[in-house]
Amino acid sequence: MGRSKKIARSIARAITDTTGLAKRRSSHSNPLRLILSLFSLFFSIHHLILQKIRPADFANLRRNHWDVQDNDYYDSFQPPQDGDKPEESLTSIGDMGFSGSTFYSTKDQKYLVKSVPRHSEHSFFRQDLLTPYVEYMATHPRSLLVRICDFLGASGYSIGRILRLAPSHHIVMENIMYGRRSESPKRGDVDVDWENWDLKPTSYFYPERDIADGALTSEATKSQLADEFHDKIKLSREQADEFFGSLEEDTKLLAEYNAVDYSLFLVRMHKPPRAAAFSSEAVSEMVSEEAMPPTEGPSVPPGPPSWRTGIASADGKYLYRASILDFFWAKHKLQPQVMTGLIKLWNLLISKQGPMSITTTPEEYRQRFLKMCRNYVEVVGEVVEESSG
């Protein structure tokens, strides 16, 4: 069994284990069997025993605030057919980004599992942000922060964990792309084209792009930098005010706990042609009914239209989804402090390029992020000034 399958097995078992690791270990009545089992686990390279961290808090969010029933949630992590192995419930999406994170999707596409390999990031979420995140998400149903449904961490030590050959922590989150069918852009007889962008302010110093005009870095590496959205999200004044209000509140929380370098994940779907004559609210409801299943999975509440199920553009051309992702980089952790010191030395001794998105202050990043988001929006009937993000 390869690395990806072994990691997937560990994840699936942790999610669907409702009895707990302690009970499973206590079932080893034979001391010799227990010793051999622990010995085998220690020398395991890619297979780790994962446990849920703060499971009651995430279960409360799912059941009482996001209307996700336990049976439906666990079914997403069951193998497609009886007799299949646990790892068959997850599909590997590969390693993505500079962090080296691994990504998996459930077979029904309702959830994504992302590894959090850096100690500075998973320790920040566990020790600093988890409690305020849980409390905030319970009281802000229209928050754009991605909905995290479970947090998994490795139990005990193994060779694979010590050498970082297998990620020790994972988050289970909603899939904002839920409803997209990879084999066809059609749902029924309705054409639905999907586009997506991972957006951050691009005016920061990015060594991969800015040193020697990027000549020292491969195109594959530069392609992992933030995307750019060369268009406008056309919204009504009411839609824009709600969008900006959510962004203001969400980023205020992140800045309060020193988070930087988060991104806005934007999804754009072409609406069905026959909806062109209807209002934006009617289009949202119509497209939600015809082009995707908004009442299933982790998409609601609130009910459609929302930025989780799709907001229709004011010009009637598109349906948009949006979510704030990757808010685990905190300025007070050791690795970010080291990076900040190195960039300050670079600016002082070599070339004054300014801060990176991972070394700036939380409030400065927040303001530049909000400015970027505002610049991507055009309020229909109003003139919006252009400025760089």
mmCIF file of C-alpha atoms in Angstrom:
data_model
loop_
_atom_site.group_PDB
_atom_site.id
_atom_site.type_symbol
_atom_site.label_atom_id
_atom_site.label_comp_id
_atom_site.label_asym_id
_atom_site.label_seq_id
_atom_site.Cartn_x
_atom_site.Cartn_y
_atom_site.Cartn_z
ATOM 1 C CA MET A 1 0.000 0.000 0.000
ATOM 2 C CA GLY A 2 1.419 3.393 -1.023
ATOM 3 C CA ARG A 3 1.896 6.502 1.110
ATOM 4 C CA SER A 4 -1.300 8.205 -0.051
ATOM 5 C CA LYS A 5 -3.473 5.166 0.683
ATOM 6 C CA LYS A 6 -1.967 4.681 4.140
ATOM 7 C CA ILE A 7 -2.607 8.305 5.082
ATOM 8 C CA ALA A 8 -6.164 8.029 3.736
ATOM 9 C CA ARG A 9 -6.757 4.900 5.833
ATOM 10 C CA SER A 10 -5.602 6.698 8.995
ATOM 11 C CA ILE A 11 -7.942 9.613 8.267
ATOM 12 C CA ALA A 12 -10.992 7.499 7.459
ATOM 13 C CA ARG A 13 -10.549 5.351 10.548
ATOM 14 C CA ALA A 14 -10.216 8.409 12.794
ATOM 15 C CA ILE A 15 -13.392 10.001 11.431
ATOM 16 C CA THR A 16 -15.571 6.914 11.598
ATOM 17 C CA ASP A 17 -14.226 5.662 14.945
ATOM 18 C CA THR A 18 -17.049 6.475 17.372
ATOM 19 C CA THR A 19 -15.721 4.269 20.188
ATOM 20 C CA GLY A 20 -12.412 6.027 20.748
ATOM 21 C CA LEU A 21 -8.797 4.937 20.637
ATOM 22 C CA ALA A 22 -8.645 4.140 24.353
ATOM 23 C CA LYS A 23 -11.363 1.500 24.077
ATOM 24 C CA ARG A 24 -9.723 0.006 21.017
ATOM 25 C CA ARG A 25 -6.425 -0.306 22.835
ATOM 26 C CA SER A 26 -8.087 -1.772 25.918
ATOM 27 C CA SER A 27 -9.444 -4.578 23.737
ATOM 28 C CA HIS A 28 -5.898 -5.951 23.498
ATOM 29 C CA SER A 29 -6.287 -8.356 26.395
ATOM 30 C CA ASN A 30 -3.129 -10.167 25.340
ATOM 31 C CA PRO A 31 -0.116 -8.168 26.636
ATOM 32 C CA LEU A 32 2.202 -9.660 24.012
ATOM 33 C CA ARG A 33 -0.176 -8.657 21.217
ATOM 34 C CA LEU A 34 -0.355 -5.143 22.627
ATOM 35 C CA ILE A 35 3.460 -4.871 22.774
ATOM 36 C CA LEU A 36 3.838 -6.135 19.200
ATOM 37 C CA SER A 37 1.136 -3.737 18.016
ATOM 38 C CA LEU A 38 2.818 -0.730 19.628
ATOM 39 C CA PHE A 39 6.212 -1.843 18.271
ATOM 40 C CA SER A 40 4.759 -2.085 14.766
ATOM 41 C CA LEU A 41 3.140 1.332 15.029
ATOM 42 C CA PHE A 42 6.380 2.971 16.171
ATOM 43 C CA PHE A 43 8.247 1.699 13.136
ATOM 44 C CA SER A 44 5.438 2.577 10.764
ATOM 45 C CA ILE A 45 6.493 5.061 8.090
ATOM 46 C CA HIS A 46 3.198 6.421 6.769
ATOM 47 C CA HIS A 47 0.511 4.892 8.953
ATOM 48 C CA LEU A 48 -0.307 6.987 12.034
ATOM 49 C CA ILE A 49 -3.056 6.568 14.588
ATOM 50 C CA LEU A 50 -5.068 9.784 14.418
ATOM 51 C CA GLN A 51 -7.473 11.049 17.046
ATOM 52 C CA LYS A 52 -10.096 13.763 16.950
ATOM 53 C CA ILE A 53 -9.124 16.946 18.782
ATOM 54 C CA ARG A 54 -11.991 18.613 20.653
ATOM 55 C CA PRO A 55 -14.562 16.322 18.995
ATOM 56 C CA ALA A 56 -17.479 17.586 21.117
ATOM 57 C CA ASP A 57 -16.961 21.174 19.923
ATOM 58 C CA PHE A 58 -16.934 20.248 16.258
ATOM 59 C CA ALA A 59 -19.861 17.872 16.697
ATOM 60 C CA ASN A 60 -21.820 20.723 18.283
ATOM 61 C CA LEU A 61 -21.098 22.988 15.307
ATOM 62 C CA ARG A 62 -22.114 20.304 12.818
ATOM 63 C CA ARG A 63 -25.312 19.224 14.560
ATOM 64 C CA ASN A 64 -26.646 22.412 16.102
ATOM 65 C CA HIS A 65 -25.393 25.169 13.818
ATOM 66 C CA TRP A 66 -24.707 23.683 10.385
ATOM 67 C CA ASP A 67 -27.505 21.115 10.310
ATOM 68 C CA VAL A 68 -25.176 18.238 9.454
ATOM 69 C CA GLN A 69 -26.513 14.975 10.821
ATOM 70 C CA ASP A 70 -24.032 12.477 12.244
ATOM 71 C CA ASN A 71 -25.143 9.641 9.971
ATOM 72 C CA ASP A 72 -24.769 11.811 6.860
ATOM 73 C CA TYR A 73 -21.372 13.049 7.966
ATOM 74 C CA TYR A 74 -19.983 9.595 8.716
ATOM 75 C CA ASP A 75 -21.480 8.179 5.516
ATOM 76 C CA SER A 76 -19.244 10.528 3.529
ATOM 77 C CA PHE A 77 -16.227 8.688 4.967
ATOM 78 C CA GLN A 78 -17.516 5.181 4.317
ATOM 79 C CA PRO A 79 -16.121 3.192 1.361
ATOM 80 C CA PRO A 80 -18.374 3.200 -1.713
ATOM 81 C CA GLN A 81 -19.173 -0.513 -1.515
ATOM 82 C CA ASP A 82 -19.389 -3.092 1.240
ATOM 83 C CA GLY A 83 -16.109 -4.918 1.576
ATOM 84 C CA ASP A 84 -14.013 -1.997 0.323
ATOM 85 C CA LYS A 85 -11.147 -0.828 2.515
ATOM 86 C CA PRO A 86 -11.501 2.392 4.579
ATOM 87 C CA GLU A 87 -9.079 4.323 2.370
ATOM 88 C CA GLU A 88 -11.402 3.848 -0.624
ATOM 89 C CA SER A 89 -13.688 6.530 0.844
ATOM 90 C CA LEU A 90 -11.135 9.244 0.025
ATOM 91 C CA THR A 91 -9.650 10.415 -3.256
ATOM 92 C CA SER A 92 -6.190 11.969 -3.232
ATOM 93 C CA ILE A 93 -5.968 15.396 -4.864
ATOM 94 C CA GLY A 94 -2.190 15.435 -4.468
ATOM 95 C CA ASP A 95 0.282 17.755 -2.761
ATOM 96 C CA MET A 96 -0.562 21.407 -3.263
ATOM 97 C CA GLY A 97 1.111 24.696 -2.421
ATOM 98 C CA PHE A 98 4.339 25.627 -0.651
ATOM 99 C CA SER A 99 3.311 24.047 2.652
ATOM 100 C CA GLY A 100 3.494 20.518 1.250
ATOM 101 C CA SER A 101 -0.051 19.790 2.396
ATOM 102 C CA THR A 102 -1.841 16.710 1.137
ATOM 103 C CA PHE A 103 -5.458 16.982 0.046
ATOM 104 C CA TYR A 104 -8.201 14.393 -0.113
ATOM 105 C CA SER A 105 -11.821 14.607 -1.182
ATOM 106 C CA THR A 106 -14.608 12.344 -0.010
ATOM 107 C CA LYS A 107 -16.177 10.309 -2.781
ATOM 108 C CA ASP A 108 -19.388 12.356 -2.554
ATOM 109 C CA GLN A 109 -17.300 15.584 -2.785
ATOM 110 C CA LYS A 110 -18.926 17.082 0.294
ATOM 111 C CA TYR A 111 -15.713 17.370 2.306
ATOM 112 C CA LEU A 112 -12.017 18.019 1.827
ATOM 113 C CA VAL A 113 -9.285 16.787 4.159
ATOM 114 C CA LYS A 114 -6.167 18.934 4.248
ATOM 115 C CA SER A 115 -3.016 18.066 6.145
ATOM 116 C CA VAL A 116 -1.452 20.728 8.373
ATOM 117 C CA PRO A 117 2.190 19.560 8.451
ATOM 118 C CA ARG A 118 3.860 22.618 9.969
ATOM 119 C CA HIS A 119 4.099 22.590 13.753
ATOM 120 C CA SER A 120 3.705 26.378 13.900
ATOM 121 C CA GLU A 121 0.351 26.110 12.104
ATOM 122 C CA HIS A 122 -1.343 23.160 13.791
ATOM 123 C CA SER A 123 -0.131 24.292 17.239
ATOM 124 C CA PHE A 124 -1.545 27.788 16.562
ATOM 125 C CA PHE A 125 -4.931 26.389 15.639
ATOM 126 C CA ARG A 126 -4.999 23.999 18.584
ATOM 127 C CA GLN A 127 -3.654 26.343 21.267
ATOM 128 C CA ASP A 128 -4.752 29.812 20.151
ATOM 129 C CA LEU A 129 -7.478 29.909 17.526
ATOM 130 C CA LEU A 130 -9.606 26.807 18.089
ATOM 131 C CA THR A 131 -11.735 28.099 20.978
ATOM 132 C CA PRO A 132 -12.443 31.539 19.474
ATOM 133 C CA TYR A 133 -13.098 29.909 16.086
ATOM 134 C CA VAL A 134 -15.681 27.525 17.549
ATOM 135 C CA GLU A 135 -17.404 30.307 19.490
ATOM 136 C CA TYR A 136 -17.385 32.667 16.517
ATOM 137 C CA MET A 137 -18.737 30.155 14.010
ATOM 138 C CA ALA A 138 -21.577 29.262 16.387
ATOM 139 C CA THR A 139 -22.761 32.881 16.437
ATOM 140 C CA HIS A 140 -21.977 33.975 12.862
ATOM 141 C CA PRO A 141 -23.938 31.762 10.439
ATOM 142 C CA ARG A 142 -23.003 33.937 7.455
ATOM 143 C CA SER A 143 -19.282 33.953 8.185
ATOM 144 C CA LEU A 144 -17.063 33.363 5.157
ATOM 145 C CA LEU A 145 -14.470 31.467 7.205
ATOM 146 C CA VAL A 146 -14.284 27.919 5.901
ATOM 147 C CA ARG A 147 -16.320 25.503 8.000
ATOM 148 C CA ILE A 148 -13.972 23.071 9.727
ATOM 149 C CA CYS A 149 -15.874 19.931 10.703
ATOM 150 C CA ASP A 150 -13.106 17.995 12.479
ATOM 151 C CA PHE A 151 -9.491 18.397 13.567
ATOM 152 C CA LEU A 152 -7.284 15.307 13.682
ATOM 153 C CA GLY A 153 -3.943 14.823 15.403
ATOM 154 C CA ALA A 154 -1.506 11.910 15.685
ATOM 155 C CA SER A 155 -1.490 9.903 18.889
ATOM 156 C CA GLY A 156 1.930 8.758 20.105
ATOM 157 C CA TYR A 157 5.178 8.734 18.171
ATOM 158 C CA SER A 158 6.403 6.763 15.185
ATOM 159 C CA ILE A 159 9.332 6.892 12.806
ATOM 160 C CA GLY A 160 7.108 8.407 10.148
ATOM 161 C CA ARG A 161 5.970 11.206 12.451
ATOM 162 C CA ILE A 162 9.430 11.949 13.840
ATOM 163 C CA LEU A 163 10.938 12.164 10.333
ATOM 164 C CA ARG A 164 7.833 14.003 9.040
ATOM 165 C CA LEU A 165 7.236 11.401 6.367
ATOM 166 C CA ALA A 166 3.529 11.452 7.182
ATOM 167 C CA PRO A 167 1.532 14.529 8.266
ATOM 168 C CA SER A 168 0.571 14.474 11.938
ATOM 169 C CA HIS A 169 -2.456 16.790 11.746
ATOM 170 C CA HIS A 170 -5.401 17.216 9.378
ATOM 171 C CA ILE A 171 -8.499 19.365 9.146
ATOM 172 C CA VAL A 172 -11.782 18.205 7.647
ATOM 173 C CA MET A 173 -13.576 21.095 5.958
ATOM 174 C CA GLU A 174 -16.504 21.789 3.712
ATOM 175 C CA ASN A 175 -15.842 21.588 -0.015
ATOM 176 C CA ILE A 176 -16.804 24.942 -1.502
ATOM 177 C CA MET A 177 -16.644 23.255 -4.936
ATOM 178 C CA TYR A 178 -19.332 20.754 -3.940
ATOM 179 C CA GLY A 179 -21.651 20.051 -6.871
ATOM 180 C CA ARG A 180 -19.026 20.168 -9.588
ATOM 181 C CA ARG A 181 -18.901 17.039 -11.713
ATOM 182 C CA SER A 182 -15.436 16.344 -13.054
ATOM 183 C CA GLU A 183 -16.582 14.202 -15.956
ATOM 184 C CA SER A 184 -18.961 16.780 -17.410
ATOM 185 C CA PRO A 185 -19.802 20.479 -17.043
ATOM 186 C CA LYS A 186 -23.505 19.561 -17.167
ATOM 187 C CA ARG A 187 -25.928 18.780 -14.395
ATOM 188 C CA GLY A 188 -28.987 17.265 -15.989
ATOM 189 C CA ASP A 189 -29.574 19.277 -19.144
ATOM 190 C CA VAL A 190 -28.152 22.498 -17.715
ATOM 191 C CA ASP A 191 -24.643 23.652 -18.590
ATOM 192 C CA VAL A 192 -22.665 24.732 -15.540
ATOM 193 C CA ASP A 193 -19.105 25.920 -16.117
ATOM 194 C CA TRP A 194 -16.985 26.333 -13.018
ATOM 195 C CA GLU A 195 -13.959 28.572 -12.469
ATOM 196 C CA ASN A 196 -12.034 29.187 -9.261
ATOM 197 C CA TRP A 197 -9.309 31.476 -7.907
ATOM 198 C CA ASP A 198 -7.238 31.434 -4.708
ATOM 199 C CA LEU A 199 -6.805 35.154 -4.050
ATOM 200 C CA LYS A 200 -4.320 37.047 -1.897
ATOM 201 C CA PRO A 201 -2.920 40.579 -2.227
ATOM 202 C CA THR A 202 -0.228 40.373 -4.904
ATOM 203 C CA SER A 203 1.529 43.643 -4.043
ATOM 204 C CA TYR A 204 3.659 41.981 -1.358
ATOM 205 C CA PHE A 205 7.245 40.849 -1.863
ATOM 206 C CA TYR A 206 7.283 37.316 -3.285
ATOM 207 C CA PRO A 207 10.930 36.126 -3.626
ATOM 208 C CA GLU A 208 9.925 33.478 -6.185
ATOM 209 C CA ARG A 209 8.521 36.208 -8.425
ATOM 210 C CA ASP A 210 10.505 39.334 -7.539
ATOM 211 C CA ILE A 211 14.152 38.249 -7.183
ATOM 212 C CA ALA A 212 15.789 38.518 -10.626
ATOM 213 C CA ASP A 213 12.288 38.918 -12.078
ATOM 214 C CA GLY A 214 11.565 35.300 -11.252
ATOM 215 C CA ALA A 215 14.358 33.951 -13.455
ATOM 216 C CA LEU A 216 15.747 31.791 -10.624
ATOM 217 C CA THR A 217 12.459 30.020 -9.969
ATOM 218 C CA SER A 218 10.686 27.413 -12.073
ATOM 219 C CA GLU A 219 7.321 28.136 -13.646
ATOM 220 C CA ALA A 220 5.855 25.258 -11.641
ATOM 221 C CA THR A 221 6.876 26.961 -8.404
ATOM 222 C CA LYS A 222 5.622 30.370 -9.505
ATOM 223 C CA SER A 223 2.311 28.839 -10.532
ATOM 224 C CA GLN A 224 1.697 28.055 -6.844
ATOM 225 C CA LEU A 225 1.617 31.745 -5.963
ATOM 226 C CA ALA A 226 -1.704 33.512 -5.460
ATOM 227 C CA ASP A 227 -4.044 33.799 -8.420
ATOM 228 C CA GLU A 228 -5.290 37.064 -9.914
ATOM 229 C CA PHE A 229 -8.908 37.751 -10.826
ATOM 230 C CA HIS A 230 -9.044 39.852 -13.974
ATOM 231 C CA ASP A 231 -12.714 40.718 -13.804
ATOM 232 C CA LYS A 232 -15.337 42.218 -11.516
ATOM 233 C CA ILE A 233 -17.888 40.589 -9.252
ATOM 234 C CA LYS A 234 -21.012 42.568 -10.093
ATOM 235 C CA LEU A 235 -23.284 42.834 -7.082
ATOM 236 C CA SER A 236 -26.244 44.887 -5.916
ATOM 237 C CA ARG A 237 -25.622 47.335 -3.093
ATOM 238 C CA GLU A 238 -27.340 44.966 -0.628
ATOM 239 C CA GLN A 239 -25.236 41.997 -1.754
ATOM 240 C CA ALA A 240 -22.021 44.039 -1.583
ATOM 241 C CA ASP A 241 -22.767 45.399 1.893
ATOM 242 C CA GLU A 242 -23.404 41.887 3.219
ATOM 243 C CA PHE A 243 -20.224 40.591 1.571
ATOM 244 C CA PHE A 244 -18.055 43.415 2.912
ATOM 245 C CA GLY A 245 -19.659 43.150 6.357
ATOM 246 C CA SER A 246 -18.791 39.463 6.622
ATOM 247 C CA LEU A 247 -15.244 40.109 5.435
ATOM 248 C CA GLU A 248 -14.790 42.888 7.999
ATOM 249 C CA GLU A 249 -15.965 40.741 10.900
ATOM 250 C CA ASP A 250 -14.106 37.596 9.851
ATOM 251 C CA THR A 251 -10.778 39.321 9.292
ATOM 252 C CA LYS A 252 -11.128 41.248 12.555
ATOM 253 C CA LEU A 253 -11.158 37.915 14.380
ATOM 254 C CA LEU A 254 -8.134 36.663 12.434
ATOM 255 C CA ALA A 255 -6.148 39.859 13.048
ATOM 256 C CA GLU A 256 -6.967 39.714 16.769
ATOM 257 C CA TYR A 257 -5.238 36.331 16.962
ATOM 258 C CA ASN A 258 -2.260 37.359 14.759
ATOM 259 C CA ALA A 259 -3.207 35.421 11.621
ATOM 260 C CA VAL A 260 -1.879 36.549 8.234
ATOM 261 C CA ASP A 261 -1.556 35.158 4.704
ATOM 262 C CA TYR A 262 -5.115 33.810 4.488
ATOM 263 C CA SER A 263 -6.843 33.819 1.120
ATOM 264 C CA LEU A 264 -10.238 34.301 -0.463
ATOM 265 C CA PHE A 265 -11.251 31.235 -2.457
ATOM 266 C CA LEU A 266 -13.633 32.437 -5.161
ATOM 267 C CA VAL A 267 -15.780 30.156 -7.311
ATOM 268 C CA ARG A 268 -17.678 31.358 -10.385
ATOM 269 C CA MET A 269 -20.333 29.327 -12.166
ATOM 270 C CA HIS A 270 -22.070 30.269 -15.378
ATOM 271 C CA LYS A 271 -25.787 30.368 -14.755
ATOM 272 C CA PRO A 272 -28.329 28.515 -16.921
ATOM 273 C CA PRO A 273 -29.310 30.603 -19.960
ATOM 274 C CA ARG A 274 -33.041 30.414 -19.273
ATOM 275 C CA ALA A 275 -32.573 32.278 -15.962
ATOM 276 C CA ALA A 276 -31.458 35.490 -17.679
ATOM 277 C CA ALA A 277 -34.792 37.267 -17.369
ATOM 278 C CA PHE A 278 -35.091 36.833 -13.590
ATOM 279 C CA SER A 279 -33.902 38.924 -10.649
ATOM 280 C CA SER A 280 -30.614 38.102 -8.899
ATOM 281 C CA GLU A 281 -32.413 36.472 -5.936
ATOM 282 C CA ALA A 282 -34.605 34.403 -8.233
ATOM 283 C CA VAL A 283 -31.544 33.372 -10.223
ATOM 284 C CA SER A 284 -29.750 32.270 -7.051
ATOM 285 C CA GLU A 285 -32.681 30.090 -6.047
ATOM 286 C CA MET A 286 -33.232 28.773 -9.573
ATOM 287 C CA VAL A 287 -29.590 27.888 -10.178
ATOM 288 C CA SER A 288 -29.308 26.421 -6.702
ATOM 289 C CA GLU A 289 -32.248 24.139 -7.493
ATOM 290 C CA GLU A 290 -31.243 23.188 -11.035
ATOM 291 C CA ALA A 291 -27.461 23.242 -11.095
ATOM 292 C CA MET A 292 -26.371 22.010 -7.659
ATOM 293 C CA PRO A 293 -27.724 20.437 -4.489
ATOM 294 C CA PRO A 294 -27.553 23.316 -1.966
ATOM 295 C CA THR A 295 -29.606 21.625 0.746
ATOM 296 C CA GLU A 296 -27.223 18.670 1.089
ATOM 297 C CA GLY A 297 -23.927 18.339 2.869
ATOM 298 C CA PRO A 298 -22.231 21.167 4.771
ATOM 299 C CA SER A 299 -23.627 23.968 2.594
ATOM 300 C CA VAL A 300 -26.473 25.132 4.855
ATOM 301 C CA PRO A 301 -27.677 26.855 6.992
ATOM 302 C CA PRO A 302 -28.166 29.634 6.153
ATOM 303 C CA GLY A 303 -30.302 28.563 3.244
ATOM 304 C CA PRO A 304 -29.723 29.730 -0.304
ATOM 305 C CA PRO A 305 -28.869 32.216 -1.568
ATOM 306 C CA SER A 306 -25.621 32.490 0.396
ATOM 307 C CA TRP A 307 -21.928 32.645 -0.417
ATOM 308 C CA ARG A 308 -21.797 28.914 0.382
ATOM 309 C CA THR A 309 -24.544 27.878 -2.031
ATOM 310 C CA GLY A 310 -24.149 30.674 -4.576
ATOM 311 C CA ILE A 311 -24.887 34.384 -4.941
ATOM 312 C CA ALA A 312 -26.136 35.485 -8.355
ATOM 313 C CA SER A 313 -24.302 38.404 -9.912
ATOM 314 C CA ALA A 314 -26.366 41.520 -10.473
ATOM 315 C CA ASP A 315 -25.830 41.303 -14.245
ATOM 316 C CA GLY A 316 -27.403 37.835 -14.304
ATOM 317 C CA LYS A 317 -24.384 36.076 -15.830
ATOM 318 C CA TYR A 318 -22.788 34.176 -12.961
ATOM 319 C CA LEU A 319 -23.264 32.510 -9.621
ATOM 320 C CA TYR A 320 -20.505 33.084 -7.050
ATOM 321 C CA ARG A 321 -19.293 31.219 -3.985
ATOM 322 C CA ALA A 322 -16.568 32.462 -1.643
ATOM 323 C CA SER A 323 -14.732 31.309 1.468
ATOM 324 C CA ILE A 324 -11.721 32.432 3.531
ATOM 325 C CA LEU A 325 -9.070 29.709 3.737
ATOM 326 C CA ASP A 326 -5.622 29.013 5.202
ATOM 327 C CA PHE A 327 -5.708 31.173 8.340
ATOM 328 C CA PHE A 328 -3.121 29.172 10.323
ATOM 329 C CA TRP A 329 -0.008 31.320 9.844
ATOM 330 C CA ALA A 330 0.384 33.354 13.066
ATOM 331 C CA LYS A 331 3.013 36.018 13.532
ATOM 332 C CA HIS A 332 3.882 35.098 17.148
ATOM 333 C CA LYS A 333 4.950 31.520 16.316
ATOM 334 C CA LEU A 334 8.654 30.642 15.979
ATOM 335 C CA GLN A 335 8.799 29.892 12.240
ATOM 336 C CA PRO A 336 6.965 33.120 11.246
ATOM 337 C CA GLN A 337 9.262 35.110 13.564
ATOM 338 C CA VAL A 338 12.345 33.601 11.928
ATOM 339 C CA MET A 339 10.963 34.384 8.454
ATOM 340 C CA THR A 340 10.159 37.951 9.513
ATOM 341 C CA GLY A 341 13.727 38.438 10.741
ATOM 342 C CA LEU A 342 15.211 37.086 7.505
ATOM 343 C CA ILE A 343 13.079 39.361 5.322
ATOM 344 C CA LYS A 344 13.965 42.384 7.449
ATOM 345 C CA LEU A 345 17.662 41.555 6.953
ATOM 346 C CA TRP A 346 17.098 41.172 3.199
ATOM 347 C CA ASN A 347 15.432 44.572 3.019
ATOM 348 C CA LEU A 348 18.169 46.168 5.110
ATOM 349 C CA LEU A 349 21.249 44.640 3.484
ATOM 350 C CA ILE A 350 20.328 43.644 -0.075
ATOM 351 C CA SER A 351 17.211 45.098 -1.635
ATOM 352 C CA LYS A 352 14.343 47.017 -0.101
ATOM 353 C CA GLN A 353 11.351 45.014 -1.328
ATOM 354 C CA GLY A 354 9.012 45.440 1.616
ATOM 355 C CA PRO A 355 7.344 42.663 3.625
ATOM 356 C CA MET A 356 6.036 39.351 2.406
ATOM 357 C CA SER A 357 2.431 38.380 3.045
ATOM 358 C CA ILE A 358 3.719 36.025 5.758
ATOM 359 C CA THR A 359 5.913 38.633 7.479
ATOM 360 C CA THR A 360 3.713 41.731 7.552
ATOM 361 C CA THR A 361 1.626 42.690 10.592
ATOM 362 C CA PRO A 362 -1.855 41.161 11.051
ATOM 363 C CA GLU A 363 -3.683 44.485 10.799
ATOM 364 C CA GLU A 364 -1.709 45.622 7.746
ATOM 365 C CA TYR A 365 -2.457 42.310 6.021
ATOM 366 C CA ARG A 366 -6.117 42.615 6.958
ATOM 367 C CA GLN A 367 -6.422 46.093 5.449
ATOM 368 C CA ARG A 368 -4.662 45.100 2.238
ATOM 369 C CA PHE A 369 -6.783 41.937 1.991
ATOM 370 C CA LEU A 370 -10.012 43.923 2.463
ATOM 371 C CA LYS A 371 -8.859 46.457 -0.129
ATOM 372 C CA MET A 372 -8.209 43.644 -2.600
ATOM 373 C CA CYS A 373 -11.674 42.192 -2.035
ATOM 374 C CA ARG A 374 -13.350 45.577 -2.447
ATOM 375 C CA ASN A 375 -11.463 46.203 -5.676
ATOM 376 C CA TYR A 376 -12.808 42.950 -7.126
ATOM 377 C CA VAL A 377 -16.408 44.062 -6.564
ATOM 378 C CA GLU A 378 -18.399 46.381 -8.794
ATOM 379 C CA VAL A 379 -21.657 47.632 -7.332
ATOM 380 C CA VAL A 380 -24.119 47.836 -10.200
ATOM 381 C CA GLY A 381 -25.194 51.420 -10.807
ATOM 382 C CA GLU A 382 -22.222 52.884 -8.930
ATOM 383 C CA VAL A 383 -18.748 53.890 -10.096
ATOM 384 C CA VAL A 384 -15.906 52.116 -8.272
ATOM 385 C CA GLU A 385 -12.425 53.652 -8.242
ATOM 386 C CA GLU A 386 -9.572 51.430 -9.391
ATOM 387 C CA SER A 387 -6.611 50.884 -7.091
ATOM 388 C CA SER A 388 -4.057 48.138 -6.644
ATOM 389 C CA GLY A 389 -4.474 45.427 -3.972
#
